[in-house]
mmCIF file of C-alpha atoms in Angstrom:
data_model
loop_
_atom_site.group_PDB
_atom_site.id
_atom_site.type_symbol
_atom_site.label_atom_id
_atom_site.label_comp_id
_atom_site.label_asym_id
_atom_site.label_seq_id
_atom_site.Cartn_x
_atom_site.Cartn_y
_atom_site.Cartn_z
ATOM 1 C CA MET E 1 40.494 -31.618 -20.175
ATOM 2 C CA THR E 2 43.095 -29.363 -18.961
ATOM 3 C CA ASN E 3 46.611 -28.950 -20.468
ATOM 4 C CA PRO E 4 49.117 -29.959 -17.866
ATOM 5 C CA ALA E 5 51.450 -27.279 -18.926
ATOM 6 C CA GLU E 6 48.796 -24.530 -18.279
ATOM 7 C CA THR E 7 49.788 -21.532 -16.382
ATOM 8 C CA LEU E 8 48.387 -20.479 -13.004
ATOM 9 C CA ARG E 9 47.063 -17.510 -15.583
ATOM 10 C CA GLN E 10 45.772 -19.526 -18.005
ATOM 11 C CA LYS E 11 43.927 -22.025 -15.334
ATOM 12 C CA ALA E 12 42.524 -18.603 -13.643
ATOM 13 C CA SER E 13 41.150 -17.875 -16.906
ATOM 14 C CA ARG E 14 39.753 -21.095 -18.121
ATOM 15 C CA LEU E 15 38.050 -21.319 -14.740
ATOM 16 C CA LEU E 16 36.415 -17.996 -14.939
ATOM 17 C CA ASP E 17 35.172 -18.921 -18.236
ATOM 18 C CA THR E 18 33.830 -22.494 -17.076
ATOM 19 C CA TYR E 19 32.064 -20.585 -14.055
ATOM 20 C CA GLY E 20 30.640 -18.363 -16.223
ATOM 21 C CA ALA E 21 29.487 -20.494 -18.357
ATOM 22 C CA LEU E 22 28.410 -23.601 -16.057
ATOM 23 C CA GLY E 23 27.935 -21.447 -12.650
ATOM 24 C CA ASP E 24 30.098 -24.546 -11.262
ATOM 25 C CA GLU E 25 30.922 -23.243 -7.560
ATOM 26 C CA SER E 26 33.853 -25.301 -7.316
ATOM 27 C CA ALA E 27 35.454 -23.917 -10.167
ATOM 28 C CA CYS E 28 34.851 -20.527 -8.711
ATOM 29 C CA THR E 29 36.421 -21.379 -5.543
ATOM 30 C CA GLU E 30 39.660 -22.643 -7.485
ATOM 31 C CA ALA E 31 39.509 -19.665 -9.687
ATOM 32 C CA MET E 32 39.218 -17.388 -6.555
ATOM 33 C CA ARG E 33 42.133 -18.868 -5.008
ATOM 34 C CA ALA E 34 43.928 -18.665 -8.338
ATOM 35 C CA TYR E 35 43.370 -14.783 -8.901
ATOM 36 C CA GLN E 36 44.315 -14.295 -5.378
ATOM 37 C CA GLU E 37 47.544 -15.714 -5.627
ATOM 38 C CA LEU E 38 48.267 -14.307 -9.038
ATOM 39 C CA LEU E 39 47.325 -10.893 -7.725
ATOM 40 C CA ALA E 40 49.486 -11.002 -4.792
ATOM 41 C CA GLU E 41 52.437 -11.635 -7.302
ATOM 42 C CA HIS E 42 51.338 -9.176 -9.625
ATOM 43 C CA PRO E 43 49.386 -6.397 -7.770
ATOM 44 C CA ASP E 44 49.493 -3.752 -10.314
ATOM 45 C CA ASP E 45 47.990 -5.794 -13.280
ATOM 46 C CA ALA E 46 45.108 -4.237 -14.788
ATOM 47 C CA GLU E 47 43.877 -7.361 -16.738
ATOM 48 C CA LEU E 48 44.195 -9.566 -13.803
ATOM 49 C CA HIS E 49 41.768 -6.953 -11.614
ATOM 50 C CA TRP E 50 39.136 -6.675 -14.179
ATOM 51 C CA GLU E 51 39.216 -10.419 -14.453
ATOM 52 C CA TYR E 52 38.866 -11.001 -10.595
ATOM 53 C CA GLY E 53 36.174 -8.381 -10.555
ATOM 54 C CA ARG E 54 34.182 -10.049 -13.347
ATOM 55 C CA LEU E 55 34.547 -13.299 -11.213
ATOM 56 C CA LEU E 56 33.134 -11.536 -8.135
ATOM 57 C CA ASP E 57 30.480 -10.315 -9.842
ATOM 58 C CA ALA E 58 29.635 -13.616 -11.345
ATOM 59 C CA HIS E 59 29.679 -15.137 -8.211
ATOM 60 C CA GLY E 60 27.490 -12.476 -6.469
ATOM 61 C CA ARG E 61 25.122 -12.606 -9.037
ATOM 62 C CA ASN E 62 24.518 -15.996 -8.779
ATOM 63 C CA SER E 63 24.398 -15.688 -4.564
ATOM 64 C CA ILE E 64 21.645 -12.969 -5.382
ATOM 65 C CA ARG E 65 19.390 -15.136 -7.546
ATOM 66 C CA ALA E 66 19.854 -17.869 -4.924
ATOM 67 C CA ALA E 67 18.412 -15.120 -2.629
ATOM 68 C CA VAL E 68 15.762 -14.500 -4.944
ATOM 69 C CA ALA E 69 14.696 -18.312 -4.785
ATOM 70 C CA CYS E 70 14.790 -18.424 -1.289
ATOM 71 C CA TYR E 71 12.630 -15.357 -0.680
ATOM 72 C CA GLU E 72 10.149 -16.791 -3.399
ATOM 73 C CA ARG E 73 9.733 -20.149 -1.391
ATOM 74 C CA ALA E 74 9.474 -18.022 2.079
ATOM 75 C CA ILE E 75 6.628 -16.280 0.257
ATOM 76 C CA GLU E 76 5.222 -19.754 -0.771
ATOM 77 C CA LEU E 77 5.430 -21.422 2.839
ATOM 78 C CA ASP E 78 4.220 -17.796 4.467
ATOM 79 C CA PRO E 79 2.093 -15.651 2.209
ATOM 80 C CA GLY E 80 1.286 -13.452 5.417
ATOM 81 C CA GLN E 81 4.683 -12.070 5.569
ATOM 82 C CA ASN E 82 5.355 -9.015 4.025
ATOM 83 C CA GLY E 83 9.369 -8.953 4.736
ATOM 84 C CA PRO E 84 10.304 -11.287 1.659
ATOM 85 C CA HIS E 85 8.401 -9.138 -0.699
ATOM 86 C CA PHE E 86 10.439 -6.461 -0.237
ATOM 87 C CA ASN E 87 13.615 -8.439 -0.300
ATOM 88 C CA LEU E 88 12.556 -9.883 -3.242
ATOM 89 C CA ILE E 89 12.063 -6.464 -5.038
ATOM 90 C CA PHE E 90 15.635 -5.559 -4.111
ATOM 91 C CA SER E 91 17.459 -8.980 -5.405
ATOM 92 C CA ARG E 92 15.163 -8.386 -8.534
ATOM 93 C CA ALA E 93 16.256 -4.941 -8.897
ATOM 94 C CA ALA E 94 20.034 -5.890 -8.198
ATOM 95 C CA LEU E 95 19.735 -8.611 -11.334
ATOM 96 C CA HIS E 96 18.104 -5.845 -13.596
ATOM 97 C CA GLU E 97 15.041 -8.262 -13.372
ATOM 98 C CA THR E 98 12.171 -5.291 -12.226
ATOM 99 C CA GLU E 99 10.195 -6.539 -14.799
ATOM 100 C CA LEU E 100 9.413 -9.631 -13.126
ATOM 101 C CA VAL E 101 8.182 -8.151 -10.029
ATOM 102 C CA VAL E 102 6.482 -5.500 -11.844
ATOM 103 C CA ASP E 103 4.460 -8.447 -13.692
ATOM 104 C CA LEU E 104 4.372 -10.200 -10.445
ATOM 105 C CA TYR E 105 2.803 -7.234 -8.549
ATOM 106 C CA LYS E 106 0.716 -5.950 -10.924
ATOM 107 C CA LYS E 107 -1.115 -9.461 -11.063
ATOM 108 C CA ARG E 108 -1.185 -9.922 -7.301
ATOM 109 C CA LEU E 109 -3.046 -6.201 -6.641
ATOM 110 C CA SER E 110 -5.843 -7.700 -9.562
ATOM 111 C CA THR E 111 -6.357 -10.489 -7.266
ATOM 112 C CA ALA E 112 -6.337 -8.661 -4.205
ATOM 113 C CA PRO E 113 -7.205 -4.873 -4.736
ATOM 114 C CA ASP E 114 -8.450 -4.420 -1.276
ATOM 115 C CA GLN E 115 -4.984 -5.514 0.312
ATOM 116 C CA ILE E 116 -3.199 -2.260 0.580
ATOM 117 C CA ARG E 117 0.395 -3.969 1.030
ATOM 118 C CA GLU E 118 -0.089 -5.074 -2.860
ATOM 119 C CA TYR E 119 -0.093 -1.208 -3.408
ATOM 120 C CA ARG E 120 2.977 -0.914 -1.378
ATOM 121 C CA PHE E 121 4.798 -3.621 -3.199
ATOM 122 C CA LEU E 122 3.874 -2.577 -6.691
ATOM 123 C CA ALA E 123 4.883 0.864 -6.042
ATOM 124 C CA ARG E 124 8.142 -0.412 -4.788
ATOM 125 C CA ALA E 125 8.959 -2.046 -7.519
ATOM 126 C CA TYR E 126 8.324 0.381 -10.162
ATOM 127 C CA LEU E 127 10.475 2.904 -8.244
ATOM 128 C CA TYR E 128 13.555 0.308 -8.061
ATOM 129 C CA ALA E 129 12.797 -0.203 -12.406
ATOM 130 C CA GLY E 130 13.456 3.518 -11.809
ATOM 131 C CA ALA E 131 9.591 4.074 -13.365
ATOM 132 C CA ARG E 132 8.790 7.062 -10.768
ATOM 133 C CA GLU E 133 5.639 7.955 -12.625
ATOM 134 C CA GLU E 134 3.856 4.693 -12.341
ATOM 135 C CA ALA E 135 5.324 4.392 -8.770
ATOM 136 C CA GLY E 136 3.509 7.455 -7.874
ATOM 137 C CA GLN E 137 0.483 6.381 -9.739
ATOM 138 C CA VAL E 138 0.209 3.466 -7.637
ATOM 139 C CA ILE E 139 0.618 5.251 -4.283
ATOM 140 C CA ALA E 140 -2.068 7.837 -5.636
ATOM 141 C CA ALA E 141 -4.345 4.712 -5.852
ATOM 142 C CA GLY E 142 -3.499 3.129 -2.786
ATOM 143 C CA ARG E 143 -3.952 6.159 -0.990
ATOM 144 C CA LYS E 144 -7.640 6.609 -2.117
ATOM 145 C CA LEU E 145 -7.905 3.247 -0.317
ATOM 146 C CA ASP E 146 -5.931 3.881 2.522
ATOM 147 C CA PRO E 147 -5.153 7.828 2.586
ATOM 148 C CA GLY E 148 -2.639 7.536 5.913
ATOM 149 C CA ASP E 149 -1.044 4.084 5.530
ATOM 150 C CA TYR E 150 2.310 4.022 6.475
ATOM 151 C CA GLY E 151 4.153 1.887 4.191
ATOM 152 C CA LEU E 152 2.866 4.062 1.083
ATOM 153 C CA LEU E 153 4.130 6.965 2.873
ATOM 154 C CA ASP E 154 7.450 5.324 3.241
ATOM 155 C CA VAL E 155 7.778 4.440 -0.385
ATOM 156 C CA GLU E 156 6.498 8.067 -1.100
ATOM 157 C CA ALA E 157 9.106 9.611 0.915
ATOM 158 C CA GLU E 158 11.865 7.587 -0.920
ATOM 159 C CA LEU E 159 10.021 8.393 -4.410
ATOM 160 C CA LEU E 160 9.875 12.278 -3.611
ATOM 161 C CA ASP E 161 13.952 11.965 -2.920
ATOM 162 C CA ALA E 162 14.624 10.026 -6.223
ATOM 163 C CA SER E 163 12.832 12.982 -7.796
ATOM 164 C CA GLY E 164 14.866 15.435 -6.397
ATOM 165 C CA ARG E 165 12.073 16.564 -3.960
ATOM 166 C CA ARG E 166 14.011 16.490 -1.185
ATOM 167 C CA GLU E 167 12.081 18.797 1.445
ATOM 168 C CA GLU E 168 9.018 16.935 0.762
ATOM 169 C CA SER E 169 10.649 14.116 1.100
ATOM 170 C CA LEU E 170 12.227 15.364 4.947
ATOM 171 C CA ALA E 171 8.506 16.386 5.855
ATOM 172 C CA ILE E 172 7.042 12.749 5.526
ATOM 173 C CA ARG E 173 10.151 11.257 7.355
ATOM 174 C CA GLN E 174 9.066 13.863 9.950
ATOM 175 C CA THR E 175 5.462 12.507 10.242
ATOM 176 C CA LEU E 176 6.723 8.803 9.849
ATOM 177 C CA LYS E 177 9.071 9.622 12.672
ATOM 178 C CA ARG E 178 6.368 10.638 14.816
ATOM 179 C CA ARG E 179 4.049 8.394 14.407
ATOM 180 C CA ASP E 180 6.398 5.478 14.943
ATOM 181 C CA PRO E 181 9.622 6.884 16.987
ATOM 182 C CA GLU E 182 10.892 2.712 17.369
ATOM 183 C CA ASN E 183 11.220 2.206 13.517
ATOM 184 C CA LEU E 184 14.368 3.862 12.798
ATOM 185 C CA GLY E 185 13.902 3.811 8.913
ATOM 186 C CA SER E 186 13.212 7.357 8.790
ATOM 187 C CA TRP E 187 15.917 8.465 10.566
ATOM 188 C CA TYR E 188 18.394 6.629 8.336
ATOM 189 C CA MET E 189 16.740 8.100 5.216
ATOM 190 C CA SER E 190 16.783 11.505 6.670
ATOM 191 C CA ALA E 191 20.305 11.272 7.034
ATOM 192 C CA PHE E 192 21.088 10.311 3.429
ATOM 193 C CA THR E 193 18.944 12.928 2.462
ATOM 194 C CA LEU E 194 20.294 15.703 4.272
ATOM 195 C CA GLU E 195 24.150 14.703 3.466
ATOM 196 C CA ALA E 196 23.028 14.961 -0.359
ATOM 197 C CA MET E 197 21.689 18.458 0.489
ATOM 198 C CA GLY E 198 24.850 19.322 1.947
ATOM 199 C CA ARG E 199 22.895 19.733 5.418
ATOM 200 C CA TYR E 200 25.836 18.093 7.074
ATOM 201 C CA GLN E 201 25.431 18.888 10.760
ATOM 202 C CA GLU E 202 21.819 18.343 10.637
ATOM 203 C CA ALA E 203 22.643 14.735 9.110
ATOM 204 C CA ILE E 204 25.292 14.109 12.116
ATOM 205 C CA ALA E 205 22.192 14.685 14.142
ATOM 206 C CA GLU E 206 20.067 12.019 12.584
ATOM 207 C CA TRP E 207 23.285 9.462 12.785
ATOM 208 C CA ARG E 208 24.084 10.263 16.579
ATOM 209 C CA TYR E 209 20.042 9.562 17.148
ATOM 210 C CA ILE E 210 20.382 6.486 15.711
ATOM 211 C CA ILE E 211 23.857 5.468 17.573
ATOM 212 C CA GLY E 212 21.796 6.828 20.966
ATOM 213 C CA TRP E 213 19.002 4.429 20.012
ATOM 214 C CA LEU E 214 20.965 1.564 19.250
ATOM 215 C CA GLU E 215 22.948 1.721 22.501
ATOM 216 C CA THR E 216 19.738 2.339 24.632
ATOM 217 C CA HIS E 217 18.381 -0.798 22.795
ATOM 218 C CA ASP E 218 21.559 -3.036 23.664
ATOM 219 C CA ASP E 219 22.334 -2.732 20.046
ATOM 220 C CA ALA E 220 25.570 -1.397 19.987
ATOM 221 C CA ILE E 221 27.212 -3.885 17.467
ATOM 222 C CA HIS E 222 25.176 -1.814 14.619
ATOM 223 C CA THR E 223 26.557 1.686 15.560
ATOM 224 C CA LYS E 224 29.802 0.801 13.720
ATOM 225 C CA TRP E 225 28.350 1.762 10.352
ATOM 226 C CA PRO E 226 26.799 4.905 11.754
ATOM 227 C CA LYS E 227 29.787 6.029 13.328
ATOM 228 C CA GLU E 228 31.854 5.571 9.858
ATOM 229 C CA MET E 229 28.915 7.818 8.240
ATOM 230 C CA ILE E 230 29.652 10.310 11.113
ATOM 231 C CA ALA E 231 33.419 10.104 10.143
ATOM 232 C CA GLY E 232 32.652 10.550 6.388
ATOM 233 C CA ILE E 233 30.744 13.648 6.709
ATOM 234 C CA GLU E 234 32.936 15.107 8.778
ATOM 235 C CA ALA E 235 35.844 14.458 6.587
ATOM 236 C CA LYS E 236 33.319 16.577 4.058
ATOM 237 C CA ILE E 237 33.031 19.329 6.129
ATOM 238 C CA ALA E 238 37.091 19.495 7.100
ATOM 239 C CA ALA E 239 37.314 19.072 3.578
ATOM 240 C CA ALA E 240 35.304 21.884 2.559
ATOM 241 C CA GLY E 241 37.051 24.092 5.351
ATOM 242 C CA ALA E 242 40.234 23.672 3.997
ATOM 243 C CA ARG E 243 39.266 24.797 0.228
ATOM 244 C CA ALA E 244 37.276 27.733 1.920
ATOM 245 C CA GLY E 245 40.580 28.542 3.759
ATOM 246 C CA GLY E 246 42.754 27.934 0.844
ATOM 247 C CA THR E 247 40.794 30.450 -1.216
ATOM 248 C CA GLY E 248 40.558 33.110 1.455
ATOM 249 C CA SER E 249 44.995 32.432 1.906
ATOM 250 C CA MET O 1 -8.274 20.354 3.821
ATOM 251 C CA ASN O 2 -6.256 18.244 1.040
ATOM 252 C CA ASP O 3 -7.928 15.011 -1.095
ATOM 253 C CA GLY O 4 -6.420 12.521 1.203
ATOM 254 C CA ASP O 5 -8.256 14.204 4.270
ATOM 255 C CA VAL O 6 -11.237 13.955 2.490
ATOM 256 C CA THR O 7 -11.024 10.461 1.321
ATOM 257 C CA ALA O 8 -9.967 9.587 4.836
ATOM 258 C CA ARG O 9 -13.066 11.197 6.394
ATOM 259 C CA MET O 10 -15.570 9.580 3.913
ATOM 260 C CA TRP O 11 -13.858 6.252 4.687
ATOM 261 C CA LEU O 12 -14.369 6.825 8.511
ATOM 262 C CA GLU O 13 -18.085 8.194 8.084
ATOM 263 C CA LEU O 14 -19.111 5.339 5.640
ATOM 264 C CA THR O 15 -17.661 2.892 8.220
ATOM 265 C CA ALA O 16 -19.899 4.501 11.089
ATOM 266 C CA LEU O 17 -22.731 4.324 8.918
ATOM 267 C CA ALA O 18 -22.782 1.142 7.442
ATOM 268 C CA PRO O 19 -20.507 -1.034 9.768
ATOM 269 C CA ASP O 20 -22.155 -4.399 8.558
ATOM 270 C CA ARG O 21 -21.987 -3.430 5.072
ATOM 271 C CA TRP O 22 -18.603 -1.939 5.148
ATOM 272 C CA PRO O 23 -16.148 -4.789 4.174
ATOM 273 C CA ALA O 24 -18.333 -5.147 1.115
ATOM 274 C CA ILE O 25 -18.171 -1.619 0.153
ATOM 275 C CA ARG O 26 -14.766 -1.398 0.670
ATOM 276 C CA ARG O 27 -13.980 -4.089 -1.824
ATOM 277 C CA ALA O 28 -16.201 -2.941 -4.084
ATOM 278 C CA VAL O 29 -14.435 0.252 -4.112
ATOM 279 C CA ALA O 30 -10.929 -1.079 -4.000
ATOM 280 C CA ALA O 31 -11.545 -3.577 -7.203
ATOM 281 C CA ARG O 32 -12.568 -0.139 -9.228
ATOM 282 C CA ILE O 33 -9.404 1.512 -7.849
ATOM 283 C CA ALA O 34 -7.428 -1.277 -8.883
ATOM 284 C CA ALA O 35 -9.049 -1.892 -12.086
ATOM 285 C CA ASP O 36 -8.370 2.103 -13.249
ATOM 286 C CA LEU O 37 -4.947 1.874 -11.881
ATOM 287 C CA LEU O 38 -3.908 -1.422 -13.933
ATOM 288 C CA ALA O 39 -5.635 -0.170 -16.792
ATOM 289 C CA GLU O 40 -3.661 3.258 -16.958
ATOM 290 C CA LEU O 41 -0.292 1.636 -15.945
ATOM 291 C CA ASN O 42 -1.164 -1.291 -19.047
ATOM 292 C CA ARG O 43 -1.520 1.966 -21.354
ATOM 293 C CA LEU O 44 2.033 2.861 -20.659
ATOM 294 C CA PRO O 45 5.183 1.191 -22.120
ATOM 295 C CA ARG O 46 6.860 -1.042 -19.850
ATOM 296 C CA PRO O 47 9.885 0.704 -17.889
ATOM 297 C CA ALA O 48 12.561 -1.635 -19.541
ATOM 298 C CA SER O 49 11.386 -1.149 -22.665
ATOM 299 C CA ARG O 50 11.385 2.443 -22.335
ATOM 300 C CA LEU O 51 15.210 2.378 -21.009
ATOM 301 C CA ASP O 52 15.905 0.549 -23.932
ATOM 302 C CA LEU O 53 14.193 3.012 -26.186
ATOM 303 C CA GLU O 54 16.169 5.708 -24.491
ATOM 304 C CA ARG O 55 19.423 4.004 -24.699
ATOM 305 C CA GLN O 56 19.306 3.392 -28.549
ATOM 306 C CA LEU O 57 18.555 7.087 -28.930
ATOM 307 C CA ARG O 58 21.273 8.066 -26.937
ATOM 308 C CA ALA O 59 23.395 5.599 -29.147
ATOM 309 C CA GLY O 60 21.850 6.835 -31.835
ATOM 310 C CA GLN O 61 22.938 10.754 -30.627
ATOM 311 C CA LEU O 62 26.478 9.726 -30.208
ATOM 312 C CA ALA O 63 26.865 8.397 -33.550
ATOM 313 C CA HIS O 64 25.594 11.156 -34.862
ATOM 314 C CA GLN O 65 28.020 13.366 -33.106
ATOM 315 C CA GLU O 66 30.710 10.991 -34.177
ATOM 316 C CA VAL O 67 30.111 11.282 -37.736
ATOM 317 C CA ALA O 68 29.949 15.021 -37.100
#
């Protein structure tokens, strides 16, 4: 029962509470409208920003949970597809539910030990759980079965990068680029690694390669983000230059 | 030549030597690899439990610092 004398602020808080408790999407939609109206009137109210953030966070989590159900259904309907498994692992990690996928893929590996993809899935599930040692063990075991598997190398490059062994990660990325030049994944990952290492010009070169490839393949719509990444790196280079100039003067 | 190269070469030779029996050999080897791996993984504390333990230890250390 709502209070007829309820202020907009009280209404927003009540709807936030209701959405948190029941996951009622109509309460969420109404709460969003209320918070947007309140924030337009009070743009410097910290409490309002905090509450609105919590609403968006709860909504995002519920959306990810719905996505998990979609991936699980997709796997059930088409067990041969690899893609939904990776999405499932990412989404569970976003929900901090990595144990569920670790258990799932351990079980799957025990029933299909000669399927190399099961090692890829389990390694990634561990990697996203922050369990780097276990991820490495799974990769090593999978390699005994299929030493040159592309997917295992891909997850190994990611593991090495996460472990701070960036040169080794970049070396694997070079191998993957040579093996499958049409797969841009390793260019994207190399760009991130190089930027993290402060090798800005090389990172820009990776992004330029990606942009060129996308334009050649009539996929210019996806060049927006790489261009923004280049702009971000150039801003870092300019800031570093300005600092160096300031120090010298 | 590293371990991976040796394994790859061994697999290739086995495939050539026993093409008809190869799938069964591979399945048997895979079953052993997976069983050893899962036994080793099950021996370690689960990642989330480990994370909890780390958090508790860190919280304990912070509490000590507060008291000091």
